[in-house]
Amino acid sequence: MSASPSTAPATALRGRVVTFRGNPFEMPPSEALYVEEDGLVVMRDGLITQVGSYAALNVGLSADTRVISYGDALISAGFIDTHVHYPQMPIIASWGEQLLEWLERYVFPVEATFSDPAVAQAVARAFLTELLRSGTTTAAVYCTVHSQSVEAFFAESERVGTRMIAGKVLMDRNAPDNLRDTVQSGYDDSAALIDRWHGRGRQLYAVTPRFAITSTPEQLEAAGQLLRTHDGLFMQTHIAENLSEIEAVHRLFPERASYLDVYDHAGLVGPRSIFGHAIHVGETEFCRCHETHAALSHCPTSNLFLGSGLFRLFDAVDPRRPVRVGLGTDVGAGTSLSQLRTMGEAYKVAQLTGRSLHPAQALWLATAGAARSLHLEDRIGTIAPGMEADLCVLDSHAFPLISQRAARCESIEELLFVLMTLGDDRCIKSTWVSGDCVLGV
Ligand code: GUN
Ligand code: ZN
């Protein structure tokens, strides 16, 4: 299959292509996986134009096509991180405390420094570099309450050419004075950022109330108003991560039936809504997310680090009423920006709930499934003609321990499991964004 013709020279990557042609939670995982052992991915003008075996496609390549051979490395769609806080990168790995105390002690002080645009720009740049070093090409990103933190992030993303979702955090109560907005200023600042950035190139805006504790009902209403009055916006927030948090939400919103109902009442539950964590939720909430096409972001390294609890992944994706789920690193509570590390920890969390996450299911959650959770599956998350050319190349010989284990692998599934269990950013040989190599070779 081929996309529209063009005169720009093409680039073709040769290697072991791994992507999806189905959902591994709805069919045998090995059948959902598409593998081309000696494959070729042809890209032009930022899009993938052809995918198939090297033998079949090589003969038809135009003479000026640049072919890059990656040997036995895997070529995957770029990873997608569905929940991460860029301003928290400086406080990753901060000792002690669970959610609410950890926010007070580490998060709020560092986020306050983002009133300075120079801080925001430097951290945004370093953060994007780290994401690309981990093979992640799209993320749903929390900025801080300051407009300039969003400005800095989108400007850096635009410079690199990545497709990013981001937004200004809304917080009008239960936060330090220097981190609070008001219903009106939060609305106005968000509206101005939406006008400036939403749909500009590859950038997308997410209305971002931090969580129910730090927004008044009026601010949540205003967030709903933004969503109703602008097309295609995202909404991101946290839900049911920690038991003390949940108690506080019940105290602050006694009239609401559940934590999710707080958001639902304000019109914040729908397609392109992304709820981080959702550890302590029940069947009613899963059903509501299913019927509204909202997404949950599973953040295993964060949930283990803060001692928040175990996400019930297999309940969430129950085929009778599957909820859209992607993986999130949730840095700074998360302990790595690597989706390989996050997949490995998702496996361990599932083990603790009595289920074994198949490596194809884990890769799906970090790529095609994440794209579907964001309603972006027609653009990113798989390797197919017409998709945006965001790719990462995975080297299973990056260091001796993984290399000796990889040498014993008898299938691509086994190799994926080794990569997600032992691998990290060292295994990212290169990262491609819109058909350009932005990291590695
Ligand atoms: N809940 C509200 N804010 C945050 C945050 O910054 N990190 C995490 N993990 N949970 C939150
Ligand atoms: Zn978070």
Coordinates of N, CA, C and O and ligand atoms in Angstrom, one line a residue, residues 83 85 88 99-100 102-103 107-108 111 142 169 171 209-214 237-239 241-242 245 259 263 276-277 299 302-303 306 308 330-334, ligand 1:
H83 N 0.6 10.5 30.7 CA 0.4 11.4 31.9 C 1.8 11.7 32.5 O 2.5 10.8 33.0
H85 N 4.4 15.2 34.3 CA 4.5 16.6 34.7 C 5.9 17.0 34.4 O 6.8 16.7 35.1
Q88 N 8.1 18.7 37.1 CA 8.5 17.9 38.2 C 9.8 17.1 37.9 O 10.3 16.4 38.8
L99 N 1.0 10.8 48.7 CA 0.6 11.8 47.8 C 0.5 13.3 48.4 O 1.2 14.2 47.9
L100 N -0.4 13.5 49.3 CA -0.7 14.9 49.7 C 0.5 15.6 50.3 O 0.8 16.7 50.1
W102 N 3.7 14.7 49.9 CA 4.7 14.8 48.9 C 4.4 16.0 48.0 O 5.4 16.7 47.6
L103 N 3.2 16.3 47.7 CA 2.8 17.5 46.9 C 3.3 18.7 47.6 O 3.9 19.6 47.0
V107 N 6.5 19.1 45.4 CA 6.0 19.5 44.1 C 5.7 21.0 44.1 O 6.1 21.7 43.2
F108 N 4.9 21.5 45.1 CA 4.6 22.9 45.0 C 5.8 23.8 45.0 O 5.8 24.8 44.2
E111 N 7.3 23.8 41.5 CA 6.4 24.4 40.5 C 6.4 25.9 40.6 O 6.2 26.6 39.6
Y142 N 1.4 17.9 32.0 CA 1.0 19.0 32.9 C 2.1 20.0 32.9 O 3.2 19.7 33.2
V169 N -2.0 24.2 34.4 CA -2.7 23.6 35.6 C -3.7 24.7 36.2 O -3.3 25.9 36.3
M171 N -5.7 25.7 39.5 CA -5.7 25.5 41.0 C -6.2 26.8 41.6 O -5.4 27.8 41.7
P209 N -7.4 20.9 35.1 CA -7.6 21.1 36.5 C -6.8 20.0 37.2 O -6.9 18.9 36.9
R210 N -5.9 20.5 38.2 CA -5.0 19.5 38.8 C -5.7 18.3 39.4 O -5.4 17.2 39.0
F211 N -6.6 18.5 40.3 CA -7.5 17.5 40.8 C -8.6 18.2 41.6 O -8.5 19.4 41.8
A212 N -9.6 17.4 42.0 CA -10.8 18.0 42.6 C -10.4 18.8 43.9 O -11.1 19.8 44.2
I213 N -9.4 18.4 44.6 CA -9.0 19.1 45.9 C -8.6 20.5 45.6 O -8.9 21.4 46.5
T214 N -7.9 20.8 44.5 CA -7.4 22.1 44.3 C -8.2 23.0 43.4 O -7.8 24.1 43.0
T237 N -6.7 15.3 34.2 CA -6.7 15.5 35.7 C -6.4 14.2 36.4 O -6.1 13.2 35.7
H238 N -6.4 14.2 37.7 CA -6.1 13.0 38.5 C -7.4 12.5 39.1 O -8.2 13.3 39.5
I239 N -7.4 11.2 39.4 CA -8.6 10.7 40.0 C -8.2 9.5 40.9 O -7.4 8.6 40.5
E241 N -6.4 8.4 43.4 CA -5.0 7.8 43.4 C -4.6 7.3 44.8 O -3.9 6.3 45.0
N242 N -5.2 8.0 45.8 CA -4.7 7.8 47.2 C -5.9 7.9 48.2 O -6.8 8.7 47.9
E245 N -6.6 11.3 49.8 CA -7.1 12.2 48.7 C -8.6 12.0 48.5 O -9.4 13.0 48.5
Y259 N -16.1 10.2 43.1 CA -15.0 11.1 42.7 C -15.2 11.5 41.2 O -15.2 12.6 40.8
Y263 N -16.2 15.3 38.5 CA -15.8 15.8 37.2 C -17.0 15.7 36.2 O -17.1 16.6 35.3
G276 N -5.7 10.4 35.3 CA -4.5 9.7 35.8 C -4.9 8.9 37.0 O -5.6 9.3 37.9
H277 N -4.4 7.6 37.0 CA -4.4 6.7 38.2 C -5.6 5.8 38.3 O -5.6 4.6 38.0
C299 N -0.2 4.5 35.7 CA 1.1 5.0 36.0 C 1.8 4.1 37.1 O 1.9 4.5 38.3
S302 N 4.8 5.4 39.4 CA 4.4 6.4 40.4 C 3.5 5.7 41.5 O 3.7 6.0 42.7
N303 N 2.7 4.8 41.1 CA 1.8 4.2 42.1 C 2.6 3.3 43.1 O 2.2 3.3 44.3
L306 N 4.8 6.1 45.4 CA 4.1 6.8 46.4 C 3.3 5.9 47.3 O 2.6 6.3 48.2
S308 N 0.6 4.2 46.4 CA -0.8 4.6 46.2 C -1.7 3.4 46.1 O -2.9 3.4 46.4
D330 N 4.1 9.6 34.8 CA 3.8 10.5 36.0 C 5.0 11.0 36.7 O 5.0 11.1 38.0
V331 N 6.1 11.2 36.0 CA 7.2 11.9 36.6 C 6.7 13.3 37.1 O 5.9 13.9 36.4
G332 N 7.1 13.8 38.3 CA 8.0 13.4 39.3 C 7.7 12.3 40.3 O 8.6 11.8 41.0
A333 N 6.4 11.8 40.4 CA 6.1 10.7 41.3 C 6.6 9.4 40.6 O 7.1 8.5 41.3
G334 N 6.5 9.4 39.3 CA 7.1 8.2 38.6 C 8.6 8.3 38.6 O 9.2 9.3 38.8
Ligands
GUN1 N1 -2.5 14.6 42.2 C1 -2.6 15.9 42.1 N2 -1.5 16.5 41.7 C2 -0.6 15.4 41.5 C3 0.7 15.3 41.0 O1 1.4 16.3 40.7 N3 1.2 14.1 40.9 C4 0.5 13.0 41.3 N4 1.1 11.8 41.2 N5 -0.7 13.1 41.8 C5 -1.3 14.3 41.8

